CSV table of C-alpha atoms in Angstrom, one decimal:
chain,number,residue,atom,x,y,z
R,1,UNK,CA,121.6,105.5,109.0
R,2,UNK,CA,122.7,104.6,111.9
R,3,UNK,CA,120.6,101.1,113.4
R,4,UNK,CA,121.0,100.7,116.6
R,5,UNK,CA,119.8,96.6,116.1
R,6,UNK,CA,119.9,95.6,120.1
R,7,UNK,CA,117.5,97.8,120.9
R,8,UNK,CA,115.1,95.8,118.7
R,9,UNK,CA,113.3,92.9,119.3
R,10,UNK,CA,115.1,89.6,116.9
R,11,UNK,CA,111.8,87.4,116.7
R,12,UNK,CA,108.1,87.9,117.4
R,13,UNK,CA,108.3,86.4,120.3
R,14,UNK,CA,111.0,89.1,121.9
R,15,UNK,CA,108.2,91.7,121.9
R,16,UNK,CA,107.3,94.0,124.7
R,17,UNK,CA,102.6,93.3,124.9
R,18,UNK,CA,102.8,97.0,123.2
R,19,UNK,CA,104.4,96.8,119.7
R,20,UNK,CA,103.7,100.5,119.6
R,21,UNK,CA,107.2,100.7,122.2
R,22,UNK,CA,109.2,100.3,119.1
R,23,UNK,CA,107.1,101.9,116.8
R,24,UNK,CA,108.6,104.9,118.7
R,25,UNK,CA,112.2,103.9,118.8
R,26,UNK,CA,112.0,103.7,115.0
R,27,UNK,CA,110.3,107.1,114.7
R,28,UNK,CA,112.8,108.7,117.0
R,29,UNK,CA,115.4,107.2,114.7
R,30,UNK,CA,113.4,108.3,111.7
R,31,UNK,CA,113.9,112.4,112.8
R,32,UNK,CA,116.9,111.9,113.1
R,33,UNK,CA,117.7,112.1,109.7
R,34,UNK,CA,114.4,112.8,107.9
R,35,UNK,CA,115.0,115.9,106.4
R,36,UNK,CA,118.2,114.6,104.5
R,37,UNK,CA,116.6,111.8,103.1
R,38,UNK,CA,113.8,114.1,102.0
R,39,UNK,CA,116.7,116.2,100.2
R,40,UNK,CA,118.1,113.2,98.3
R,41,UNK,CA,114.7,111.5,97.2
R,42,UNK,CA,115.3,108.2,95.7
R,43,UNK,CA,114.9,105.0,96.7
R,44,UNK,CA,114.4,104.2,101.0
R,45,UNK,CA,117.1,101.2,101.5
R,46,UNK,CA,118.0,102.8,104.4
R,47,UNK,CA,113.9,103.5,105.6
R,48,UNK,CA,113.0,99.0,104.7
R,49,UNK,CA,115.8,97.6,106.6
R,50,UNK,CA,114.9,100.0,109.7
R,51,UNK,CA,112.0,98.3,109.6
R,52,UNK,CA,113.0,94.5,109.0
R,53,UNK,CA,115.2,95.2,111.8
R,54,UNK,CA,112.8,96.7,113.9
R,55,UNK,CA,110.9,93.6,113.8
R,56,UNK,CA,107.4,95.0,113.5
R,57,UNK,CA,107.0,93.6,109.3
R,58,UNK,CA,104.6,90.5,110.7
R,59,UNK,CA,102.8,92.2,113.0
R,60,UNK,CA,99.5,91.5,110.7
R,61,UNK,CA,100.8,87.5,110.4
R,62,UNK,CA,98.4,85.6,113.3
R,63,UNK,CA,100.2,84.4,115.9
R,64,UNK,CA,98.8,80.8,114.8
R,65,UNK,CA,101.5,81.6,111.9
R,66,UNK,CA,104.7,83.3,113.5
R,67,UNK,CA,102.9,86.5,113.7
R,68,UNK,CA,102.2,89.3,116.4
R,69,UNK,CA,98.6,88.4,115.6
R,70,UNK,CA,98.5,92.3,116.3
R,71,UNK,CA,94.7,94.2,115.5
R,72,UNK,CA,94.0,96.9,113.5
R,73,UNK,CA,93.9,99.5,115.8
R,74,UNK,CA,97.4,98.7,117.3
R,75,UNK,CA,98.4,98.3,113.2
R,76,UNK,CA,97.1,102.5,112.3
R,77,UNK,CA,98.3,103.2,116.1
R,78,UNK,CA,101.7,102.4,114.6
R,79,UNK,CA,101.2,103.8,111.4
R,80,UNK,CA,99.8,107.0,112.7
R,81,UNK,CA,103.8,106.7,114.3
R,82,UNK,CA,105.4,106.5,112.1
R,83,UNK,CA,104.1,109.2,110.0
R,84,UNK,CA,104.1,112.1,112.3
R,85,UNK,CA,108.0,111.9,111.9
R,86,UNK,CA,108.5,110.4,108.4
R,87,UNK,CA,105.3,110.0,106.1
R,88,UNK,CA,107.4,108.4,103.6
R,89,UNK,CA,108.2,105.5,106.1
R,90,UNK,CA,104.7,105.5,107.5
R,91,UNK,CA,103.1,104.7,103.6
R,92,UNK,CA,105.8,102.0,102.8
R,93,UNK,CA,104.6,100.7,106.4
R,94,UNK,CA,101.3,100.9,105.8
R,95,UNK,CA,100.8,99.7,102.3
R,96,UNK,CA,102.6,97.0,103.6
R,97,UNK,CA,100.7,95.9,106.3
R,98,UNK,CA,97.8,95.8,103.8
R,99,UNK,CA,99.5,94.0,101.4
R,100,UNK,CA,100.5,91.4,103.8
R,101,UNK,CA,96.9,90.0,104.2
R,102,UNK,CA,95.9,90.0,100.7
R,103,UNK,CA,96.4,86.0,100.4
R,104,UNK,CA,94.1,85.3,102.9
R,105,UNK,CA,91.5,88.6,101.9
R,106,UNK,CA,91.0,87.1,97.9
R,107,UNK,CA,93.8,83.9,98.2
R,108,UNK,CA,92.8,80.2,98.7
R,109,UNK,CA,93.4,79.2,102.5
R,110,UNK,CA,96.4,77.4,101.1
R,111,UNK,CA,97.6,80.6,99.8
R,112,UNK,CA,96.8,82.3,102.7
R,113,UNK,CA,98.7,79.9,105.2
R,114,UNK,CA,102.2,80.1,103.1
R,115,UNK,CA,102.5,84.0,102.6
R,116,UNK,CA,101.4,84.1,106.5
R,117,UNK,CA,104.6,81.8,107.1
R,118,UNK,CA,106.8,83.3,104.8
R,119,UNK,CA,106.3,86.4,105.7
R,120,UNK,CA,106.9,86.0,109.9
R,121,UNK,CA,109.8,83.9,108.3
R,122,UNK,CA,111.9,85.4,105.9
R,123,UNK,CA,110.4,89.1,107.8
R,124,UNK,CA,109.4,89.7,103.8
R,125,UNK,CA,108.1,93.5,102.9
R,126,UNK,CA,105.5,94.1,101.0
R,127,UNK,CA,105.0,96.6,97.6
R,128,UNK,CA,103.0,96.2,95.0
R,129,UNK,CA,101.9,96.9,90.8
R,130,UNK,CA,98.7,97.4,91.6
R,131,UNK,CA,96.8,100.9,90.2
R,132,UNK,CA,93.7,99.5,88.7
R,133,UNK,CA,93.1,102.1,87.0
R,134,UNK,CA,96.5,101.5,84.3
R,135,UNK,CA,95.2,98.7,82.5
R,136,UNK,CA,98.7,98.4,80.1
R,137,UNK,CA,100.0,95.4,82.7
R,138,UNK,CA,98.9,92.2,81.2
R,139,UNK,CA,98.8,88.2,82.6
R,140,UNK,CA,99.2,86.3,78.6
R,141,UNK,CA,99.8,82.2,78.8
R,142,UNK,CA,102.9,80.8,78.5
R,143,UNK,CA,103.9,76.9,78.3
R,144,UNK,CA,102.3,75.5,81.8
R,145,UNK,CA,102.7,79.5,83.3
R,146,UNK,CA,101.5,82.6,81.8
R,147,UNK,CA,104.7,85.9,81.4
R,148,UNK,CA,103.6,89.6,82.8
R,149,UNK,CA,104.1,92.0,80.4
R,150,UNK,CA,103.3,96.0,80.5
R,151,UNK,CA,103.8,98.8,83.1
R,152,UNK,CA,102.1,99.8,85.9
R,153,UNK,CA,102.8,102.9,87.1
R,154,UNK,CA,102.4,104.5,91.2
R,155,UNK,CA,104.5,101.0,92.4
R,156,UNK,CA,104.8,102.3,95.8
R,157,UNK,CA,108.2,100.9,97.6
R,158,UNK,CA,108.1,97.9,94.9
R,159,UNK,CA,111.8,98.5,94.3
R,160,UNK,CA,113.3,97.6,97.7
R,161,UNK,CA,110.5,94.8,98.3
R,162,UNK,CA,111.0,91.3,98.4
R,163,UNK,CA,107.6,90.3,97.6
R,164,UNK,CA,105.2,92.0,94.8
R,165,UNK,CA,101.6,92.1,94.3
R,166,UNK,CA,100.8,92.9,90.9
R,167,UNK,CA,97.1,93.5,89.3
R,168,UNK,CA,97.5,92.5,85.4
R,169,UNK,CA,94.9,92.3,82.3
R,170,UNK,CA,93.3,89.1,81.8
R,171,UNK,CA,92.5,86.7,78.4
R,172,UNK,CA,88.2,86.8,78.4
R,173,UNK,CA,87.6,88.0,82.2
R,174,UNK,CA,87.1,92.0,83.0
R,175,UNK,CA,88.8,91.4,86.8
R,176,UNK,CA,92.3,91.7,86.3
R,177,UNK,CA,94.7,89.1,88.1
R,178,UNK,CA,95.8,89.8,91.2
R,179,UNK,CA,99.7,87.6,91.1
R,180,UNK,CA,102.8,87.1,93.6
R,181,UNK,CA,105.2,87.5,92.4
R,182,UNK,CA,109.7,87.6,94.0
R,183,UNK,CA,110.3,91.7,94.1
R,184,UNK,CA,114.0,90.2,92.5
R,185,UNK,CA,112.5,88.4,89.5
R,186,UNK,CA,114.3,88.9,86.1
R,187,UNK,CA,112.1,91.0,84.3
R,188,UNK,CA,111.5,94.1,86.2
R,189,UNK,CA,112.7,96.5,86.0
R,190,UNK,CA,112.1,100.2,88.5
R,191,UNK,CA,111.9,103.1,85.4
R,192,UNK,CA,113.2,105.9,88.7
R,193,UNK,CA,110.7,108.3,87.8
R,194,UNK,CA,109.3,109.5,91.1
R,195,UNK,CA,110.6,112.8,90.9
R,196,UNK,CA,107.2,114.8,93.2
R,197,UNK,CA,106.7,117.5,95.9
R,198,UNK,CA,106.5,115.0,98.7
R,199,UNK,CA,106.2,112.1,99.7
R,200,UNK,CA,109.7,112.0,98.1
R,201,UNK,CA,111.4,108.5,99.7
R,202,UNK,CA,108.4,105.6,98.8
R,203,UNK,CA,109.9,105.0,95.7
R,204,UNK,CA,106.6,105.3,94.1
R,205,UNK,CA,107.3,105.5,90.5
R,206,UNK,CA,106.5,102.7,87.2
R,207,UNK,CA,107.6,99.7,86.9
R,208,UNK,CA,108.4,98.0,83.4
R,209,UNK,CA,107.4,94.2,82.9
R,210,UNK,CA,109.3,92.3,80.3
R,211,UNK,CA,108.6,89.0,80.4
R,212,UNK,CA,108.4,88.2,84.2
R,213,UNK,CA,107.3,84.6,84.7
R,214,UNK,CA,103.6,84.1,86.2
R,215,UNK,CA,103.6,80.8,88.3
R,216,UNK,CA,99.9,79.4,88.4
R,217,UNK,CA,100.1,79.3,91.8
R,218,UNK,CA,101.5,82.8,92.2
R,219,UNK,CA,98.2,84.3,90.7
R,220,UNK,CA,95.7,84.7,94.5
R,221,UNK,CA,92.2,83.1,94.6
R,222,UNK,CA,89.2,81.8,94.4
R,223,UNK,CA,88.8,82.7,97.9
R,224,UNK,CA,87.2,80.8,99.8
R,225,UNK,CA,83.6,81.7,99.4
R,226,UNK,CA,83.1,84.1,96.6
R,227,UNK,CA,79.5,85.3,98.2
R,228,UNK,CA,81.0,87.7,100.2
R,229,UNK,CA,82.1,90.9,100.6
R,230,UNK,CA,85.8,90.5,102.9
R,231,UNK,CA,87.9,90.2,99.4
R,232,UNK,CA,86.5,93.6,98.6
R,233,UNK,CA,87.9,95.5,101.8
R,234,UNK,CA,91.5,95.9,101.1
R,235,UNK,CA,90.8,99.6,99.8
R,236,UNK,CA,88.7,100.2,102.9
R,237,UNK,CA,92.0,99.2,104.1
R,238,UNK,CA,93.6,101.5,102.5
R,239,UNK,CA,91.4,104.3,103.2
R,240,UNK,CA,92.4,104.2,106.7
R,241,UNK,CA,96.2,103.8,106.4
R,242,UNK,CA,95.7,107.0,104.6
R,243,UNK,CA,94.2,108.9,107.1
R,244,UNK,CA,96.2,107.5,109.8
R,245,UNK,CA,99.2,108.8,108.5
R,246,UNK,CA,97.3,112.1,107.9
R,247,UNK,CA,96.5,112.6,111.1
R,248,UNK,CA,99.5,111.4,111.9
R,249,UNK,CA,101.8,114.2,109.6
R,250,UNK,CA,98.9,117.1,111.9
R,251,UNK,CA,99.8,115.8,114.9
R,252,UNK,CA,103.5,116.2,114.1
R,253,UNK,CA,103.4,119.5,112.4
R,254,UNK,CA,100.8,121.4,115.1
R,255,UNK,CA,103.7,119.5,117.9
R,256,UNK,CA,106.9,121.7,116.1
R,257,UNK,CA,104.5,124.7,115.5
R,258,UNK,CA,104.0,124.2,119.0
R,259,UNK,CA,107.5,124.2,119.9
R,260,UNK,CA,108.8,127.0,117.5
R,261,UNK,CA,106.2,128.8,119.2
R,262,UNK,CA,107.3,128.6,122.7
R,263,UNK,CA,111.0,128.7,122.3
R,264,UNK,CA,111.8,131.4,119.1
R,265,UNK,CA,108.1,133.1,118.0
R,266,UNK,CA,108.1,136.8,118.7
R,267,UNK,CA,104.4,138.6,119.4
R,268,UNK,CA,103.8,141.4,116.6
R,269,UNK,CA,104.7,144.5,117.4
R,270,UNK,CA,101.3,146.3,117.9
R,271,UNK,CA,100.8,142.7,120.5
R,272,UNK,CA,99.6,144.0,123.7
R,273,UNK,CA,102.4,140.6,125.3
R,274,UNK,CA,105.6,140.4,125.6
R,275,UNK,CA,105.1,136.8,124.8
R,276,UNK,CA,104.3,134.5,121.6
R,277,UNK,CA,102.6,132.0,123.5
R,278,UNK,CA,100.2,135.0,124.6
R,279,UNK,CA,98.5,136.8,122.4
R,280,UNK,CA,95.0,135.9,122.2
R,281,UNK,CA,94.8,135.5,118.3
R,282,UNK,CA,97.7,132.7,118.7
R,283,UNK,CA,95.8,131.1,121.3
R,284,UNK,CA,92.5,131.0,119.5
R,285,UNK,CA,94.5,129.6,116.5
R,286,UNK,CA,95.6,126.9,118.6
R,287,UNK,CA,92.4,126.3,120.6
R,288,UNK,CA,90.7,126.0,116.9
R,289,UNK,CA,92.8,123.7,115.0
R,290,UNK,CA,94.3,121.1,118.5
R,291,UNK,CA,90.2,120.4,118.7
R,292,UNK,CA,89.4,119.7,114.9
R,293,UNK,CA,92.6,117.6,115.1
R,294,UNK,CA,91.2,115.1,117.9
R,295,UNK,CA,87.8,114.5,116.0
R,296,UNK,CA,89.9,113.3,112.9
R,297,UNK,CA,92.1,110.7,115.6
R,298,UNK,CA,88.7,109.7,117.2
R,299,UNK,CA,86.9,109.0,113.9
R,300,UNK,CA,90.1,107.8,112.0
R,301,UNK,CA,89.3,105.4,115.6
R,302,UNK,CA,86.3,104.9,115.6
R,303,UNK,CA,86.3,103.7,111.7
R,304,UNK,CA,89.2,101.3,113.0
R,305,UNK,CA,87.2,99.9,115.1
R,306,UNK,CA,84.8,99.5,112.6
R,307,UNK,CA,87.1,97.7,110.4
R,308,UNK,CA,88.4,96.0,112.9
R,309,UNK,CA,84.8,94.5,113.0
R,310,UNK,CA,84.3,93.3,109.6
R,311,UNK,CA,87.9,91.9,109.7
R,312,UNK,CA,86.7,89.9,112.5
R,313,UNK,CA,83.0,88.1,111.2
R,314,UNK,CA,85.4,87.1,108.2
R,315,UNK,CA,83.8,85.4,104.9
R,316,UNK,CA,80.8,85.7,107.2
R,317,UNK,CA,80.7,90.1,105.9
R,318,UNK,CA,78.3,91.1,104.1
R,319,UNK,CA,78.3,93.5,101.6
R,320,UNK,CA,75.3,95.6,103.4
R,321,UNK,CA,78.2,95.8,106.6
R,322,UNK,CA,80.8,96.9,104.2
R,323,UNK,CA,79.0,99.7,102.6
R,324,UNK,CA,78.5,100.9,106.6
R,325,UNK,CA,82.0,100.6,107.3
R,326,UNK,CA,83.5,102.2,104.1
R,327,UNK,CA,81.7,105.4,104.5
R,328,UNK,CA,83.4,105.5,108.5
R,329,UNK,CA,86.3,105.0,106.8
R,330,UNK,CA,85.6,108.2,104.1
R,331,UNK,CA,84.4,110.0,106.6
R,332,UNK,CA,87.5,109.7,108.6
R,333,UNK,CA,90.2,110.7,105.5
R,334,UNK,CA,88.1,113.9,104.3
R,335,UNK,CA,87.9,114.9,108.3
R,336,UNK,CA,92.0,114.1,108.3
R,337,UNK,CA,92.7,115.5,105.1
R,338,UNK,CA,91.1,118.5,105.6
R,339,UNK,CA,92.1,118.9,109.5
R,340,UNK,CA,95.6,118.1,108.0
R,341,UNK,CA,95.6,120.9,105.3
R,342,UNK,CA,94.2,123.7,107.7
R,343,UNK,CA,97.3,122.7,110.4
R,344,UNK,CA,100.5,122.2,107.6
R,345,UNK,CA,98.4,125.6,106.0
R,346,UNK,CA,98.1,127.6,109.3
R,347,UNK,CA,101.0,126.5,111.2
R,348,UNK,CA,103.3,129.3,109.7
R,349,UNK,CA,101.2,132.3,110.3
R,350,UNK,CA,101.6,130.4,113.8
R,351,UNK,CA,105.0,130.5,113.7
R,352,UNK,CA,105.7,133.5,111.5
R,353,UNK,CA,108.7,134.8,108.6
R,354,UNK,CA,111.5,133.1,110.8
R,355,UNK,CA,110.3,129.6,110.8
R,356,UNK,CA,110.4,129.6,106.5
R,357,UNK,CA,113.5,129.5,106.6
R,358,UNK,CA,115.1,125.9,105.0
R,359,UNK,CA,117.6,125.0,107.6
R,360,UNK,CA,114.3,124.3,109.3
R,361,UNK,CA,112.5,122.2,106.4
R,362,UNK,CA,109.6,122.7,107.6
R,363,UNK,CA,107.5,122.8,104.3
R,364,UNK,CA,108.0,118.5,104.3
R,365,UNK,CA,104.6,118.7,106.4
R,366,UNK,CA,102.6,120.3,103.9
R,367,UNK,CA,104.6,119.1,100.9
R,368,UNK,CA,103.8,114.7,102.2
R,369,UNK,CA,100.2,115.8,103.1
R,370,UNK,CA,100.0,117.6,99.9
R,371,UNK,CA,100.6,115.1,97.7
R,372,UNK,CA,99.0,111.8,99.8
R,373,UNK,CA,95.8,113.6,99.6
R,374,UNK,CA,95.9,113.8,95.9
R,375,UNK,CA,95.8,110.0,96.3
R,376,UNK,CA,92.0,110.2,95.9
R,377,UNK,CA,89.6,112.7,94.8
R,378,UNK,CA,88.2,114.2,98.1
R,379,UNK,CA,85.3,115.4,96.1
R,380,UNK,CA,83.9,111.9,95.6
R,381,UNK,CA,84.7,110.2,98.7
R,382,UNK,CA,82.4,113.3,99.3
R,383,UNK,CA,79.7,112.5,96.8
R,384,UNK,CA,79.5,108.6,98.2
R,385,UNK,CA,79.1,110.0,102.1
R,386,UNK,CA,76.3,112.3,101.0
R,387,UNK,CA,75.1,109.3,98.7
R,388,UNK,CA,74.8,107.2,102.0
R,389,UNK,CA,73.5,109.4,103.8
R,390,UNK,CA,70.9,110.9,101.3
R,391,UNK,CA,69.3,107.4,99.3
R,392,UNK,CA,71.2,104.7,101.4
R,393,UNK,CA,74.1,103.7,98.6
R,394,UNK,CA,76.5,102.4,99.5
R,395,UNK,CA,79.7,102.8,97.6
R,396,UNK,CA,80.4,100.4,95.2
R,397,UNK,CA,83.9,97.9,96.0
R,398,UNK,CA,86.9,98.9,94.3
R,399,UNK,CA,90.6,99.6,95.3
R,400,UNK,CA,89.6,103.1,96.1
R,401,UNK,CA,86.5,102.8,98.4
């Protein structure tokens, strides 16, 4: 990929008022090579350097620590912009944004300050080996420190990360330790086992930890207020990142479908119109899909605004308030999945038989969406929402809720 470096700012103070302008330029660059990179799959060794060049990595770092001090609505807009062009890069970036604030959520005040400044000063890209359902990674005492030993699956972007946040089981504690280690630390090995249907450039395969050194200061926590719900909101943010990606994919797919309909599609032989754009069945379906998409986008924006409200409360956030925000995020994710799958499936009905030619590569919208929507079961999101509506019971805080 060719990166035109002077198109991007070199430091935060050079940014325009709205960093979304940069995101549109990055998305344009990504769109030129997305089909080729998707076909090759492999390591995102073009995409992450492009994100670094763009200056967008310190987006959520407070201005006091050298970052952009952006809001979560701004951040999710950027994730959605990237997802329209390249959903693998959007996932890498969205996860980076969440992970870059984890020391703020669960670390000490000193750890939050240190990692925020490091991210801004050194243009750090964050990834993870968290997957709390895979408990094979252990943290064992070793002299005045620890060793991480084991395996973690679904380590999105970790192979190209500067910093990794890892969840490791620890002796005598039912909760995993959350640790930060450099991505190039000795003993870390990527297993190159991400061979899947979609999101093929996220390198979300497994990592082996072979006696990886962990210093005591690299174990996050404790947070300032152990009674606050604030340290538990990472999972809620994750739902919103996924919703932004889903709506971005859906919007990109619908725009691609429309362009094809306007320039290449032909009306069916028994239709009473001369142009595909006048076909009443096509117009009805476009109207239905567009309206559904606007609903998903609006619900995601509303839930993101609620998340910003919770973020601003910080240590004063209660578990009852967190529950309301978690349900809003779950509803946004549910609708964005349903609408996204409808659009990426029905787009071929609207374009016609010739649109499935491999030279177009339109299948990537469905493949990427279908893959990422399996992150956690939709039925359980609907259960959480129903349990809230009927019984007033909020979901138990987790990496998925």
